[in-house]
Amino acid sequence: MSTTIYYFSGTGNSLKIAKDLSDKLPDSKIIRICNENMKITSDTSSEKIGFVLPVYYRGLPRLVAEFIKTLEVNPKTYIFAVANFGSYAALIFEQIDEPLISKGTKLSANFSIAMPGNMWFMYYPHPKEDFINRINDQKSLTLTIISKINNNIITKIDTINNKISEKKMYLNFNPYDFSKGFWTNSKCTNCGICIKVCPVKNIEMLNKKPSWKQHCEQCLACIHWCPNAAIEYKNDSLNKERYHNPHIEVKELFYKNCRHNF
Ligand SMILES: Cc1cc2nc3c(=O)[nH]c(=O)nc-3n(C[C@H](O)[C@H](O)[C@H](O)COP(=O)(O)O)c2cc1C
């Protein structure tokens, strides 16, 4: 029973969940949704397909929305999604389901895991204890999800009442404009980690300083993984603690490691 899990991750929460799922689901592999892997436009051979994703502005990261829209799947495949977020899954499952319905299939099951929120203007200051509890609870919540997936459980798609306001929020999600706000402070050592972790190769080194191009996905990997907290976004990130999942090593998110064998 082969399972392919597609994940998108900036600060490692989704990667950690994807890895834990993959460890326990038979014959499974994980594939990062990044520029390189947008070449994957069909997966009709996996018997199960999973999406492990963070919620952005109440919905799907843009790259993920494009990936799912393009992906050809076998209508008989069991397809599951695991959303993780600072507050709740909001529109994300419906946004995954819609393109699947147009392909003659649908989401078989959806699951949610609350994780530390990494977007400072939404979640900071966040009580330390809550951060730690979420990190600790993730493993057991994932085990419960694994047993449901192994039993081919079908769930109803979680929907929400306040759709109009949440859709408005999603419309405000313009990650490509985001690139304009990044800057580096004097702690930047030109180490290039930001370039390596970016899932869309949006950062280049110019005059020994990182420079952001115009196709940011707003995953915040560059800010949160910078070893010197040298990357800022406007004045919003000043003096804010950086976050990345404590069980993930930075090199696991290096772009060069996300290459899939086509
Ligand atoms: C641009 C952006 C927008 C976000 N918007 C939401 C949101 O609307 N609702 C929510 O619950 N969490 C939101 N979050 C928090 C992330 O979903 C959460 O921290 C997630 O665990 C990050 O996953 P990752 O570590 O795999 O990148 C947002 C994070 C970012 C970077």
Short mmCIF file of C-alpha atoms and ligand atoms in Angstrom, two decimals:
data_model
loop_
_atom_site.label_atom_id
_atom_site.label_comp_id
_atom_site.label_asym_id
_atom_site.label_seq_id
_atom_site.Cartn_x
_atom_site.Cartn_y
_atom_site.Cartn_z
CA MET A 1 0.00 0.00 0.00
CA SER A 2 2.04 3.01 -1.21
CA THR A 3 1.45 6.48 0.21
CA THR A 4 2.88 9.76 -1.05
CA ILE A 5 2.73 12.71 1.30
CA TYR A 6 3.15 16.16 -0.23
CA TYR A 7 4.03 18.84 2.32
CA PHE A 8 4.77 22.55 2.35
CA SER A 9 6.73 23.99 5.25
CA GLY A 10 8.53 27.17 6.24
CA THR A 11 9.41 26.64 9.89
CA GLY A 12 9.31 22.86 10.03
CA ASN A 13 5.95 22.10 11.73
CA SER A 14 4.45 20.55 8.61
CA LEU A 15 7.66 18.68 7.84
CA LYS A 16 7.68 17.17 11.34
CA ILE A 17 4.09 15.98 10.95
CA ALA A 18 4.79 14.62 7.45
CA LYS A 19 7.84 12.72 8.73
CA ASP A 20 5.92 11.20 11.64
CA LEU A 21 3.12 10.10 9.32
CA SER A 22 5.58 8.63 6.86
CA ASP A 23 7.41 6.70 9.60
CA LYS A 24 4.27 4.75 10.41
CA LEU A 25 2.42 4.49 7.11
CA PRO A 26 3.61 1.47 5.09
CA ASP A 27 5.65 2.08 1.93
CA SER A 28 5.37 5.85 2.17
CA LYS A 29 7.47 8.79 1.05
CA ILE A 30 7.36 12.54 1.58
CA ILE A 31 7.80 15.16 -1.12
CA ARG A 32 8.20 18.87 -0.46
CA ILE A 33 6.09 21.27 -2.49
CA CYS A 34 8.75 23.66 -3.77
CA ASN A 35 9.61 25.22 -7.14
CA GLU A 36 11.52 22.18 -8.31
CA ASN A 37 8.68 19.78 -7.52
CA MET A 38 6.06 21.83 -9.34
CA LYS A 39 7.16 19.60 -12.25
CA ILE A 40 5.10 16.85 -10.63
CA THR A 41 1.79 17.17 -12.43
CA SER A 42 0.49 13.65 -12.07
CA ASP A 43 0.32 11.03 -9.34
CA THR A 44 -1.91 8.21 -10.48
CA SER A 45 0.19 5.42 -9.00
CA SER A 46 0.15 6.15 -5.24
CA GLU A 47 -2.59 4.20 -3.50
CA LYS A 48 -2.91 6.95 -0.90
CA ILE A 49 -2.06 10.63 -1.27
CA GLY A 50 -1.66 13.01 1.65
CA PHE A 51 -1.24 16.76 1.91
CA VAL A 52 0.36 18.21 5.05
CA LEU A 53 0.05 21.96 5.09
CA PRO A 54 0.16 25.12 7.17
CA VAL A 55 -2.82 27.49 7.11
CA TYR A 56 -1.96 30.91 5.62
CA TYR A 57 -4.45 33.76 5.96
CA ARG A 58 -7.20 31.20 6.65
CA GLY A 59 -6.44 29.13 3.58
CA LEU A 60 -3.88 27.42 1.39
CA PRO A 61 -0.36 28.68 0.69
CA ARG A 62 -0.43 29.93 -2.92
CA LEU A 63 2.10 27.42 -4.24
CA VAL A 64 0.13 24.58 -2.71
CA ALA A 65 -3.13 25.78 -4.26
CA GLU A 66 -1.41 25.74 -7.66
CA PHE A 67 0.15 22.32 -7.02
CA ILE A 68 -3.17 20.69 -6.10
CA LYS A 69 -4.98 22.34 -8.99
CA THR A 70 -2.46 20.93 -11.45
CA LEU A 71 -1.99 17.45 -10.00
CA GLU A 72 -3.68 14.65 -11.92
CA VAL A 73 -4.88 11.92 -9.55
CA ASN A 74 -6.65 8.62 -9.84
CA PRO A 75 -10.27 9.13 -8.69
CA LYS A 76 -10.04 5.89 -6.68
CA THR A 77 -7.11 7.11 -4.57
CA TYR A 78 -7.67 7.70 -0.86
CA ILE A 79 -6.72 11.36 -0.35
CA PHE A 80 -6.20 12.88 3.08
CA ALA A 81 -5.13 16.30 4.33
CA VAL A 82 -3.55 17.30 7.63
CA ALA A 83 -3.70 21.02 8.33
CA ASN A 84 -1.63 22.69 11.02
CA PHE A 85 -2.02 26.24 12.24
CA GLY A 86 -1.84 28.72 15.09
CA SER A 87 -5.61 28.96 15.54
CA TYR A 88 -7.75 26.84 13.19
CA ALA A 89 -8.06 25.21 9.78
CA ALA A 90 -10.63 27.72 8.45
CA LEU A 91 -11.06 27.41 4.65
CA ILE A 92 -8.18 25.09 3.92
CA PHE A 93 -10.04 21.77 3.52
CA GLU A 94 -12.67 23.27 1.24
CA GLN A 95 -9.89 24.82 -0.82
CA ILE A 96 -8.28 21.38 -1.21
CA ASP A 97 -11.58 19.68 -1.93
CA GLU A 98 -12.76 22.06 -4.65
CA PRO A 99 -10.10 21.24 -7.28
CA LEU A 100 -10.38 17.55 -6.40
CA ILE A 101 -14.13 17.62 -7.07
CA SER A 102 -13.44 19.13 -10.47
CA LYS A 103 -11.16 16.14 -11.15
CA GLY A 104 -13.99 13.72 -10.32
CA THR A 105 -12.78 12.83 -6.83
CA LYS A 106 -12.75 14.40 -3.36
CA LEU A 107 -10.92 14.62 -0.09
CA SER A 108 -11.45 11.36 1.78
CA ALA A 109 -10.45 12.62 5.21
CA ASN A 110 -9.24 15.79 6.89
CA PHE A 111 -7.36 16.23 10.15
CA SER A 112 -6.15 19.19 12.19
CA ILE A 113 -3.21 19.78 14.52
CA ALA A 114 -2.63 23.04 16.41
CA MET A 115 1.04 24.00 16.32
CA PRO A 116 3.02 27.06 17.41
CA GLY A 117 1.96 30.00 15.23
CA ASN A 118 4.95 31.46 13.40
CA MET A 119 3.41 34.70 12.13
CA TRP A 120 4.28 37.39 14.64
CA PHE A 121 1.45 39.80 14.00
CA MET A 122 -1.08 37.04 14.55
CA TYR A 123 0.47 34.99 17.34
CA TYR A 124 3.03 36.96 19.32
CA PRO A 125 3.50 37.12 22.18
CA HIS A 126 2.43 33.50 22.50
CA PRO A 127 2.48 31.87 25.95
CA LYS A 128 5.62 29.70 26.17
CA GLU A 129 3.71 26.91 27.94
CA ASP A 130 1.21 26.67 25.09
CA PHE A 131 4.06 26.47 22.55
CA ILE A 132 5.61 23.59 24.47
CA ASN A 133 2.30 21.75 24.92
CA ARG A 134 1.58 21.96 21.22
CA ILE A 135 5.01 20.60 20.31
CA ASN A 136 4.58 17.76 22.82
CA ASP A 137 1.00 16.89 21.80
CA GLN A 138 1.77 16.75 18.07
CA LYS A 139 3.31 13.27 18.24
CA SER A 140 0.31 11.59 19.90
CA LEU A 141 -2.20 13.49 17.74
CA THR A 142 -0.32 12.28 14.67
CA LEU A 143 -0.44 8.68 15.92
CA THR A 144 -4.24 8.90 16.17
CA ILE A 145 -4.39 10.25 12.63
CA ILE A 146 -2.16 7.43 11.37
CA SER A 147 -4.49 4.78 12.73
CA LYS A 148 -7.44 6.47 11.01
CA ILE A 149 -5.59 6.65 7.70
CA ASN A 150 -4.55 3.01 8.00
CA ASN A 151 -8.24 2.15 8.47
CA ASN A 152 -9.25 4.27 5.45
CA ILE A 153 -11.52 6.39 7.61
CA ILE A 154 -13.74 8.79 5.66
CA THR A 155 -14.51 12.10 7.36
CA LYS A 156 -16.85 14.94 6.53
CA ILE A 157 -15.08 18.06 5.32
CA ASP A 158 -14.82 20.52 8.19
CA THR A 159 -16.69 23.67 7.22
CA ILE A 160 -17.04 26.98 9.02
CA ASN A 161 -19.81 29.51 9.70
CA ASN A 162 -17.95 32.79 9.22
CA LYS A 163 -16.93 32.05 5.64
CA ILE A 164 -17.40 35.56 4.30
CA SER A 165 -15.01 37.22 6.73
CA GLU A 166 -12.47 34.41 6.34
CA LYS A 167 -12.61 34.65 2.55
CA LYS A 168 -11.98 38.39 2.87
CA MET A 169 -8.95 37.62 4.98
CA TYR A 170 -7.67 35.19 2.35
CA LEU A 171 -8.09 37.86 -0.32
CA ASN A 172 -5.65 40.00 1.68
CA PHE A 173 -3.02 37.33 1.27
CA ASN A 174 -0.66 38.79 -1.33
CA PRO A 175 2.62 37.04 -0.72
CA TYR A 176 4.30 38.43 -3.82
CA ASP A 177 4.03 41.97 -2.40
CA PHE A 178 5.59 40.73 0.79
CA SER A 179 9.12 40.61 -0.69
CA LYS A 180 9.39 44.38 -0.51
CA GLY A 181 9.48 44.47 3.31
CA PHE A 182 12.57 42.35 4.06
CA TRP A 183 15.83 43.86 5.25
CA THR A 184 18.94 42.66 7.06
CA ASN A 185 20.39 44.17 10.22
CA SER A 186 24.07 44.39 11.17
CA LYS A 187 24.10 40.80 12.47
CA CYS A 188 23.98 39.38 8.92
CA THR A 189 27.17 37.38 8.26
CA ASN A 190 26.36 36.57 4.66
CA CYS A 191 26.07 32.84 5.57
CA GLY A 192 23.43 32.13 2.90
CA ILE A 193 21.12 29.95 5.07
CA CYS A 194 18.16 32.12 3.99
CA ILE A 195 18.91 31.33 0.35
CA LYS A 196 19.15 27.61 1.07
CA VAL A 197 15.83 27.30 2.96
CA CYS A 198 13.67 29.30 0.56
CA PRO A 199 11.27 26.88 -1.19
CA VAL A 200 10.99 29.06 -4.29
CA LYS A 201 14.56 30.35 -4.78
CA ASN A 202 13.35 33.87 -4.12
CA ILE A 203 16.55 35.07 -2.43
CA GLU A 204 19.91 35.83 -3.99
CA MET A 205 23.15 37.29 -2.62
CA LEU A 206 23.86 40.79 -3.90
CA ASN A 207 26.91 42.69 -2.59
CA LYS A 208 27.23 40.12 0.20
CA LYS A 209 23.69 40.76 1.42
CA PRO A 210 20.54 38.72 0.76
CA SER A 211 18.17 40.31 -1.67
CA TRP A 212 14.54 39.23 -2.17
CA LYS A 213 12.99 38.82 -5.60
CA GLN A 214 9.26 39.14 -6.27
CA HIS A 215 7.86 35.64 -5.80
CA CYS A 216 7.91 35.20 -2.02
CA GLU A 217 5.46 32.61 -0.68
CA GLN A 218 5.57 34.26 2.75
CA CYS A 219 6.58 31.03 4.51
CA LEU A 220 8.96 33.03 6.76
CA ALA A 221 11.65 30.33 6.59
CA CYS A 222 14.34 32.96 5.90
CA ILE A 223 13.44 35.02 8.96
CA HIS A 224 12.97 32.17 11.41
CA TRP A 225 15.94 29.99 10.37
CA CYS A 226 18.49 32.81 10.20
CA PRO A 227 21.05 31.74 12.85
CA ASN A 228 21.66 35.37 13.88
CA ALA A 229 18.11 36.75 13.74
CA ALA A 230 19.53 39.15 11.17
CA ILE A 231 16.50 39.26 8.87
CA GLU A 232 13.66 41.64 9.65
CA TYR A 233 10.33 42.35 8.03
CA LYS A 234 9.54 46.08 8.08
CA ASN A 235 9.46 46.91 11.80
CA ASP A 236 7.03 44.10 12.57
CA SER A 237 9.61 41.48 13.50
CA LEU A 238 11.85 43.71 15.62
CA ASN A 239 12.66 42.16 18.99
CA LYS A 240 10.32 39.25 18.31
CA GLU A 241 11.56 35.79 19.19
CA ARG A 242 12.26 33.56 16.19
CA TYR A 243 10.69 30.12 15.94
CA HIS A 244 11.39 26.85 14.21
CA ASN A 245 10.25 23.36 15.04
CA PRO A 246 12.75 21.99 17.58
CA HIS A 247 12.72 18.48 16.05
CA ILE A 248 13.74 19.62 12.58
CA GLU A 249 17.27 20.44 11.48
CA VAL A 250 17.71 23.33 9.10
CA LYS A 251 19.36 21.17 6.43
CA GLU A 252 16.18 19.11 6.12
CA LEU A 253 14.62 22.20 4.56
CA PHE A 254 17.47 22.99 2.20
CA TYR A 255 16.20 23.44 -1.32
CA LYS A 256 18.83 21.06 -2.69
CA ASN A 257 17.33 18.27 -0.54
CA CYS A 258 13.83 18.74 -1.91
CA ARG A 259 14.70 17.53 -5.38
CA HIS A 260 12.50 14.64 -6.40
CA ASN A 261 13.69 12.03 -8.91
CA PHE A 262 11.50 12.38 -11.94
C1 LIG B 1 1.85 34.01 6.15
C2 LIG B 1 1.28 33.23 7.28
C3 LIG B 1 -0.06 33.28 7.52
C4 LIG B 1 -0.63 32.51 8.54
N1 LIG B 1 -1.96 32.55 8.72
C5 LIG B 1 -2.55 31.75 9.62
C6 LIG B 1 -3.97 31.73 9.76
O1 LIG B 1 -4.71 32.42 9.04
N2 LIG B 1 -4.51 30.92 10.69
C7 LIG B 1 -3.75 30.12 11.49
O2 LIG B 1 -4.32 29.42 12.30
N3 LIG B 1 -2.38 30.11 11.39
C8 LIG B 1 -1.77 30.90 10.47
N4 LIG B 1 -0.40 30.91 10.34
C9 LIG B 1 0.42 30.06 11.23
C10 LIG B 1 0.90 28.78 10.55
O3 LIG B 1 -0.18 28.13 9.90
C11 LIG B 1 1.51 27.80 11.59
O4 LIG B 1 2.47 28.40 12.38
C12 LIG B 1 2.09 26.56 10.91
O5 LIG B 1 2.29 25.57 11.91
C13 LIG B 1 3.42 26.81 10.22
O6 LIG B 1 3.84 25.62 9.58
P1 LIG B 1 5.32 25.37 9.07
O7 LIG B 1 6.22 25.38 10.31
O8 LIG B 1 5.29 24.03 8.44
O9 LIG B 1 5.69 26.46 8.14
C14 LIG B 1 0.20 31.68 9.36
C15 LIG B 1 1.57 31.65 9.10
C16 LIG B 1 2.11 32.40 8.08
C17 LIG B 1 3.59 32.33 7.82
#
